[in-house]
Amino acid sequence: MALFIAGSSAPIPLLPLYGELLDLPPDRVALLFGSYLATMVLSLGLSSIPAAQAKPRLTLSIALVGSLVSDVFFLAGTEPALLTGRILTGFSVGFGLGAGATLAVLLRGEHGRSIAATMTMVAGFTGILGSALLADLTPWPTTAPFVVHGVATILVLVLVSLSTMPTALAPTIRSERRPHSDIVPPELTGTDIQRGDAVPPEPNVRPSRTAVVASVAVGILAWSIGNAVVGLAPTIVRDSLRSDSLLVASLVAVLVAGFGIAGQYSMPLSRSRLSVTVAALCLTAGTLCVAVGISIGQVPIILAGGALTGAGQGAGYRLGMLASTRGLPPQMHGARTSLYAGVAYVSAAASVQIGGALMTGFDQAGLQLFLAVFLVPVTYLLAMCFFGQWRPVAPA
């Protein structure tokens, strides 16, 4: 799972370089970034069908082969090949994460959820930073990251083929149940239990509609804003600095990813109003800093905005996911999580593409206008946090 996420993150630091080498306008550079998100949503939906869930090891192997083929397309370096590689990456990540999560829970129980979540977050940060370092430190900036990822993919594919993981979910395994005292509500699985900051909801009690709507909205906005900054800001930073270092240009994306990890674990889940308010404030401050930094040409302010955006993105996305599933029976938990993730990723893909189109038409002012538009819904969310009703209510 870490390999899939690292591979999908590897092209991000190279986007400004692709724009220069292939003479691509910002909207086509944005398409290289956003196409991955759109196809991943489609593959996540397909990975939930019974045939894919019944044979997770086979699905995982097919996804690894798809990831390897996408690396080959990236090595070609042409615009059609890059776009094809991103589309294949989206499909392989969607199928790979679905199969990997199934195997993680099957082999390690509830602890597998924590493993899966941690792997994906750390791998995104590692993929961006590692790709930028390889691009800066080797003579082959557009090929070295994908050669390294391709070799790692081959090794993992061999390990999967030789491992003793289950080839299918046998009925006996599916029917196994842990002792009642060991059953954990889905709201408190994995890292939430380890942090000890969540409080089990009372039986037959759910959060108020205001709390759920605000939490889900801030999660979707957080994912959209964070991906827009990651996909579009590095090009502007590179142009502003007139630097050949892809690592410096990618510091915005690195900060968003790194602080996103911290944000995931920084908010107390038992205090929804406070957590959503802080996440929304981080997004507002981060968006303003990026817009102002671009306006006055101050890269440190842009980087500070990336850090604040990352903190708001990590906290907001996690809070939205928990709010969208809290109080639901276990059999509905997975479907609601997939729906929430799908909406968030589609929104992010659309945001990146719209931002790229505005940059093509209005240069840096286009991105400033695009970021300013995000402040309207975030401000409304803050008003909901201060004036909305957040008390738990009994279901009708």
Coordinates of C-alpha atoms in Angstrom, one line a residue:
M1 CA 0.0 0.0 0.0
A2 CA 2.9 2.4 0.8
L3 CA 4.4 1.6 -2.6
F4 CA 1.2 2.5 -4.4
I5 CA 0.8 5.9 -2.7
A6 CA 4.6 6.7 -3.1
G7 CA 4.3 6.0 -6.8
S8 CA 1.3 8.2 -7.2
S9 CA 3.1 11.0 -5.4
A10 CA 6.4 10.7 -7.3
P11 CA 5.3 12.8 -10.3
I12 CA 4.2 15.8 -8.2
P13 CA 7.6 17.4 -7.8
L14 CA 8.3 16.9 -11.5
L15 CA 5.2 18.8 -12.7
P16 CA 7.0 22.2 -13.1
L17 CA 9.7 20.4 -15.0
Y18 CA 7.3 18.7 -17.3
G19 CA 5.7 22.1 -18.0
E20 CA 9.0 23.5 -19.1
L21 CA 10.3 20.5 -21.1
L22 CA 7.1 19.9 -22.9
D23 CA 6.0 23.5 -23.1
L24 CA 2.7 22.8 -21.3
P25 CA 0.3 25.5 -20.1
P26 CA -0.9 25.3 -16.5
D27 CA -4.2 23.7 -17.4
R28 CA -2.5 20.8 -19.1
V29 CA -0.1 20.4 -16.2
A30 CA -3.1 20.3 -13.9
L31 CA -4.7 17.6 -16.1
L32 CA -1.6 15.4 -15.4
F33 CA -2.3 15.8 -11.7
G34 CA -6.1 15.7 -11.7
S35 CA -6.5 12.7 -14.1
Y36 CA -5.0 10.4 -11.4
L37 CA -7.6 11.5 -8.8
A38 CA -10.6 10.9 -11.2
T39 CA -9.5 7.5 -12.3
M40 CA -8.7 6.4 -8.7
V41 CA -12.3 7.2 -7.7
L42 CA -13.6 5.0 -10.5
S43 CA -11.2 2.1 -9.5
L44 CA -12.1 2.5 -5.8
G45 CA -15.7 1.9 -6.8
L46 CA -14.8 -1.1 -8.9
S47 CA -12.6 -2.6 -6.2
S48 CA -15.6 -2.8 -3.9
I49 CA -17.4 -5.4 -6.1
P50 CA -17.6 -8.9 -4.6
A51 CA -15.3 -10.5 -7.2
A52 CA -12.4 -8.1 -6.3
Q53 CA -13.0 -8.4 -2.6
A54 CA -13.1 -12.2 -2.7
K55 CA -9.6 -12.6 -4.1
P56 CA -7.6 -9.7 -2.6
R57 CA -4.1 -11.3 -3.4
L58 CA -5.0 -11.6 -7.1
T59 CA -6.3 -8.1 -7.2
L60 CA -3.2 -6.8 -5.4
S61 CA -0.9 -8.6 -7.9
I62 CA -2.8 -7.1 -10.9
A63 CA -2.6 -3.6 -9.3
L64 CA 1.2 -4.0 -8.9
V65 CA 1.5 -5.0 -12.6
G66 CA -0.5 -1.9 -13.5
S67 CA 1.7 0.3 -11.3
L68 CA 4.8 -1.2 -13.0
V69 CA 3.4 -0.5 -16.5
S70 CA 2.6 3.1 -15.5
D71 CA 6.3 3.6 -14.5
V72 CA 7.3 2.5 -18.0
F73 CA 5.0 5.1 -19.5
F74 CA 6.5 7.8 -17.3
L75 CA 9.9 6.8 -18.5
A76 CA 8.8 7.7 -22.1
G77 CA 8.4 11.3 -21.1
T78 CA 6.0 12.5 -23.7
E79 CA 2.7 14.2 -22.8
P80 CA 0.4 11.3 -24.1
A81 CA 2.6 8.8 -22.2
L82 CA 2.6 10.9 -19.0
L83 CA -1.2 11.2 -19.1
T84 CA -1.6 7.4 -19.8
G85 CA 0.8 6.7 -16.9
R86 CA -1.3 8.9 -14.5
I87 CA -4.5 7.2 -15.6
L88 CA -2.9 3.8 -15.0
T89 CA -1.6 5.0 -11.7
G90 CA -5.1 6.0 -10.6
F91 CA -6.5 2.5 -11.4
S92 CA -3.7 0.6 -9.8
V93 CA -3.9 2.7 -6.6
G94 CA -7.6 2.3 -6.3
F95 CA -7.5 -1.5 -6.7
G96 CA -4.3 -1.8 -4.7
L97 CA -5.6 0.1 -1.7
G98 CA -8.8 -1.8 -1.7
A99 CA -7.1 -5.2 -1.8
G100 CA -4.3 -4.1 0.6
A101 CA -6.8 -2.8 3.2
T102 CA -8.8 -6.1 2.9
L103 CA -5.6 -8.2 3.5
A104 CA -4.4 -5.9 6.3
V105 CA -7.7 -6.3 8.3
L106 CA -7.8 -10.0 7.4
L107 CA -4.3 -10.7 8.6
R108 CA -4.0 -8.3 11.5
G109 CA -7.6 -7.7 12.6
E110 CA -8.5 -4.2 13.7
H111 CA -4.9 -3.3 14.0
G112 CA -4.7 -3.6 10.2
R113 CA -6.8 -0.5 9.9
S114 CA -4.2 1.5 11.8
I115 CA -1.4 0.0 9.7
A116 CA -3.2 0.9 6.4
A117 CA -4.0 4.5 7.4
T118 CA -0.4 5.1 8.7
M119 CA 1.2 3.6 5.6
T120 CA -0.7 5.7 3.2
M121 CA -0.1 9.0 4.9
V122 CA 3.7 8.4 5.5
A123 CA 4.1 7.1 1.9
G124 CA 2.6 10.2 0.4
F125 CA 5.1 12.4 2.2
T126 CA 8.0 10.0 1.3
G127 CA 7.0 9.8 -2.3
I128 CA 7.1 13.6 -2.8
L129 CA 10.3 14.2 -0.9
G130 CA 12.1 11.1 -2.3
S131 CA 11.2 12.0 -5.9
A132 CA 12.4 15.6 -5.4
L133 CA 15.7 14.4 -4.0
L134 CA 16.3 11.9 -6.8
A135 CA 15.4 14.6 -9.4
D136 CA 17.9 17.1 -7.8
L137 CA 20.7 14.7 -6.9
T138 CA 20.9 12.5 -10.1
P139 CA 21.5 13.4 -13.7
W140 CA 18.1 11.9 -14.7
P141 CA 15.5 14.0 -13.0
T142 CA 12.5 12.6 -15.0
T143 CA 13.5 9.0 -15.0
A144 CA 15.3 8.2 -11.7
P145 CA 12.2 8.3 -9.5
F146 CA 10.3 5.8 -11.7
V147 CA 13.3 3.5 -12.1
V148 CA 13.6 3.2 -8.3
H149 CA 9.8 2.8 -7.9
G150 CA 9.7 0.2 -10.7
V151 CA 12.5 -1.9 -9.1
A152 CA 10.7 -1.7 -5.8
T153 CA 7.5 -2.7 -7.4
I154 CA 9.1 -5.8 -9.0
L155 CA 10.5 -6.8 -5.6
V156 CA 7.1 -6.4 -3.9
L157 CA 5.4 -8.3 -6.7
V158 CA 7.8 -11.2 -6.2
L159 CA 7.2 -11.1 -2.4
V160 CA 3.4 -11.2 -2.9
S161 CA 3.7 -14.1 -5.3
L162 CA 5.9 -16.1 -2.8
S163 CA 4.0 -15.1 0.3
T164 CA 1.6 -17.3 2.3
M165 CA -1.2 -14.6 2.2
P166 CA -4.7 -16.0 1.6
T167 CA -5.5 -16.3 -2.1
A168 CA -9.2 -15.8 -1.3
L169 CA -11.5 -15.0 1.6
A170 CA -12.7 -18.4 2.7
P171 CA -16.2 -18.6 4.2
T172 CA -14.7 -19.9 7.4
I173 CA -12.5 -16.8 7.7
R174 CA -15.3 -14.5 6.8
S175 CA -17.6 -16.0 9.4
E176 CA -15.1 -15.8 12.2
R177 CA -16.0 -13.4 15.0
R178 CA -13.9 -12.0 17.8
P179 CA -15.2 -12.3 21.4
H180 CA -17.8 -9.8 22.2
S181 CA -15.6 -8.0 24.7
D182 CA -13.0 -7.5 22.0
I183 CA -15.3 -6.0 19.4
V184 CA -14.5 -2.3 18.8
P185 CA -17.0 0.1 17.2
P186 CA -15.8 1.3 13.8
E187 CA -15.5 4.9 15.1
L188 CA -12.8 3.9 17.5
T189 CA -10.6 1.6 15.5
G190 CA -6.9 1.8 14.9
T191 CA -5.1 5.0 15.7
D192 CA -8.2 6.5 17.4
I193 CA -7.9 3.9 20.2
Q194 CA -4.2 4.3 20.5
R195 CA -4.5 8.0 20.9
G196 CA -7.3 7.6 23.5
D197 CA -9.0 10.8 22.5
A198 CA -12.3 9.4 21.2
V199 CA -15.3 8.8 23.3
P200 CA -17.8 6.0 22.3
P201 CA -21.1 7.4 21.3
E202 CA -24.0 6.5 23.5
P203 CA -26.3 3.8 22.3
N204 CA -28.9 5.0 19.8
V205 CA -27.4 8.5 19.8
R206 CA -26.0 10.3 16.8
P207 CA -24.3 13.7 16.2
S208 CA -26.6 16.6 15.3
R209 CA -27.1 17.3 11.6
T210 CA -25.1 20.6 11.9
A211 CA -22.1 18.7 13.3
V212 CA -22.2 16.0 10.5
V213 CA -22.7 18.5 7.7
A214 CA -20.0 20.9 8.9
S215 CA -17.5 18.0 9.5
V216 CA -18.1 16.4 6.1
A217 CA -18.0 19.8 4.3
V218 CA -14.7 20.8 6.0
G219 CA -13.3 17.4 5.0
I220 CA -14.2 17.7 1.4
L221 CA -13.0 21.3 1.2
A222 CA -9.8 20.3 3.0
W223 CA -9.0 17.7 0.4
S224 CA -9.8 20.1 -2.5
I225 CA -7.8 23.0 -1.1
G226 CA -4.8 20.8 -0.2
N227 CA -4.6 19.1 -3.5
A228 CA -5.0 22.4 -5.4
V229 CA -2.0 23.9 -3.5
V230 CA 0.0 20.7 -4.0
G231 CA -0.8 20.5 -7.7
L232 CA -0.5 24.2 -8.7
A233 CA 1.7 26.1 -6.2
P234 CA 5.1 24.4 -7.0
T235 CA 5.1 25.8 -10.6
I236 CA 4.6 29.3 -9.3
V237 CA 7.3 28.9 -6.6
R238 CA 9.7 27.6 -9.3
D239 CA 9.0 30.6 -11.5
S240 CA 9.2 33.1 -8.6
L241 CA 12.6 31.7 -7.5
R242 CA 13.9 31.1 -11.0
S243 CA 15.6 28.1 -9.4
D244 CA 16.5 24.8 -11.1
S245 CA 16.0 22.9 -7.8
L246 CA 12.9 20.8 -7.9
L247 CA 13.3 20.1 -4.2
V248 CA 12.9 23.9 -3.4
A249 CA 9.9 24.2 -5.8
S250 CA 8.3 21.1 -4.2
L251 CA 8.7 22.3 -0.6
V252 CA 5.1 23.5 -0.7
A253 CA 3.9 20.0 -1.5
V254 CA 6.3 18.5 1.0
L255 CA 5.0 20.8 3.8
V256 CA 1.3 20.0 2.9
A257 CA 2.0 16.3 3.0
G258 CA 4.1 16.4 6.2
F259 CA 1.8 18.7 8.2
G260 CA -1.1 16.7 6.8
I261 CA 0.2 13.7 8.7
A262 CA 0.5 15.8 11.9
G263 CA -3.0 17.2 11.4
Q264 CA -4.5 13.7 11.2
Y265 CA -3.5 13.0 14.8
S266 CA -3.8 16.5 16.3
M267 CA -7.5 17.0 16.8
P268 CA -9.5 15.7 19.7
L269 CA -12.3 13.7 18.2
S270 CA -14.5 14.0 21.3
R271 CA -14.8 17.8 20.8
S272 CA -16.2 18.1 17.3
R273 CA -17.0 21.8 17.4
L274 CA -13.4 22.7 18.4
S275 CA -11.8 20.3 16.0
V276 CA -13.8 21.5 13.0
T277 CA -13.2 25.1 13.9
V278 CA -9.4 24.7 14.2
A279 CA -9.3 22.8 10.9
A280 CA -11.3 25.5 9.1
L281 CA -9.1 28.2 10.6
C282 CA -6.0 26.4 9.4
L283 CA -7.4 26.1 5.9
T284 CA -8.4 29.8 5.9
A285 CA -5.0 31.0 7.2
G286 CA -3.2 28.7 4.8
T287 CA -5.1 29.7 1.8
L288 CA -4.7 33.4 2.6
C289 CA -0.9 33.0 3.1
V290 CA -0.5 31.2 -0.2
A291 CA -2.5 33.9 -2.0
V292 CA -0.7 36.8 -0.3
G293 CA 2.7 35.1 -0.8
I294 CA 2.0 34.8 -4.5
S295 CA 0.8 38.4 -4.7
I296 CA 3.9 39.9 -3.1
G297 CA 6.4 37.3 -4.3
Q298 CA 7.4 36.1 -0.9
V299 CA 8.2 32.3 -1.0
P300 CA 8.4 32.0 2.9
I301 CA 4.8 33.2 3.2
I302 CA 3.8 30.7 0.5
L303 CA 5.6 27.9 2.4
A304 CA 3.9 28.9 5.7
G305 CA 0.6 28.7 3.9
G306 CA 1.5 25.2 2.7
A307 CA 2.1 24.1 6.3
L308 CA -1.1 25.6 7.6
T309 CA -3.1 24.1 4.7
G310 CA -1.5 20.7 5.3
A311 CA -2.5 20.8 9.0
G312 CA -6.1 21.7 8.1
Q313 CA -6.2 19.1 5.3
G314 CA -5.2 16.2 7.5
A315 CA -7.4 17.1 10.4
G316 CA -10.4 18.1 8.3
Y317 CA -10.4 15.0 6.1
R318 CA -10.2 12.7 9.0
L319 CA -12.9 14.5 10.9
G320 CA -15.2 14.4 7.9
M321 CA -14.7 10.7 7.4
L322 CA -15.4 9.9 11.1
A323 CA -18.5 12.2 11.0
S324 CA -19.9 10.5 7.9
T325 CA -19.7 7.0 9.4
R326 CA -20.4 7.7 13.1
G327 CA -23.5 6.0 14.4
L328 CA -23.9 3.7 11.4
P329 CA -24.1 -0.1 11.6
P330 CA -20.8 -1.9 10.6
Q331 CA -22.3 -3.2 7.4
M332 CA -22.8 0.4 6.2
H333 CA -19.4 1.7 7.3
G334 CA -17.4 0.7 4.3
A335 CA -20.0 2.0 1.8
R336 CA -20.3 5.4 3.4
T337 CA -16.5 5.7 3.7
S338 CA -16.1 5.0 0.0
L339 CA -18.8 7.5 -0.9
Y340 CA -17.1 10.2 1.2
A341 CA -13.7 9.5 -0.3
G342 CA -15.1 9.4 -3.8
V343 CA -16.8 12.8 -3.4
A344 CA -13.6 14.3 -1.9
Y345 CA -11.4 13.0 -4.7
V346 CA -13.7 14.1 -7.5
S347 CA -13.9 17.6 -5.8
A348 CA -10.1 17.7 -5.6
A349 CA -9.7 16.7 -9.3
A350 CA -12.2 19.4 -10.4
S351 CA -10.5 22.0 -8.2
V352 CA -7.1 21.3 -9.6
Q353 CA -8.4 21.5 -13.2
I354 CA -10.3 24.7 -12.6
G355 CA -7.3 26.3 -10.9
G356 CA -5.0 25.3 -13.8
A357 CA -7.5 26.8 -16.3
L358 CA -7.5 30.1 -14.4
M359 CA -3.7 30.1 -14.2
T360 CA -3.6 29.6 -18.0
G361 CA -5.9 32.6 -18.6
F362 CA -4.7 34.9 -15.8
D363 CA -1.3 33.7 -14.7
Q364 CA -0.6 34.1 -11.0
A365 CA -3.7 36.3 -10.5
G366 CA -5.8 33.3 -11.6
L367 CA -4.6 31.2 -8.8
Q368 CA -5.1 34.0 -6.3
L369 CA -8.7 34.4 -7.5
F370 CA -9.2 30.6 -7.3
L371 CA -7.9 30.4 -3.7
A372 CA -10.0 33.4 -2.7
V373 CA -13.2 31.6 -3.9
F374 CA -12.5 28.9 -1.3
L375 CA -12.7 31.4 1.5
V376 CA -16.4 31.8 1.1
P377 CA -17.5 28.2 2.0
V378 CA -14.8 28.0 4.7
T379 CA -16.1 31.2 6.3
Y380 CA -19.6 29.8 6.2
L381 CA -18.3 26.7 8.0
L382 CA -16.8 28.8 10.7
A383 CA -20.2 30.6 11.2
M384 CA -21.8 27.1 11.6
C385 CA -19.2 26.2 14.2
F386 CA -19.9 29.3 16.3
F387 CA -23.7 29.4 15.9
G388 CA -24.8 25.9 15.0
Q389 CA -26.4 23.3 17.3
W390 CA -23.8 20.5 18.1
R391 CA -25.5 18.5 20.8
P392 CA -26.0 14.8 20.1
V393 CA -29.6 13.9 19.2
A394 CA -31.5 10.6 19.4
P395 CA -32.4 9.2 16.0
A396 CA -36.1 9.4 15.0

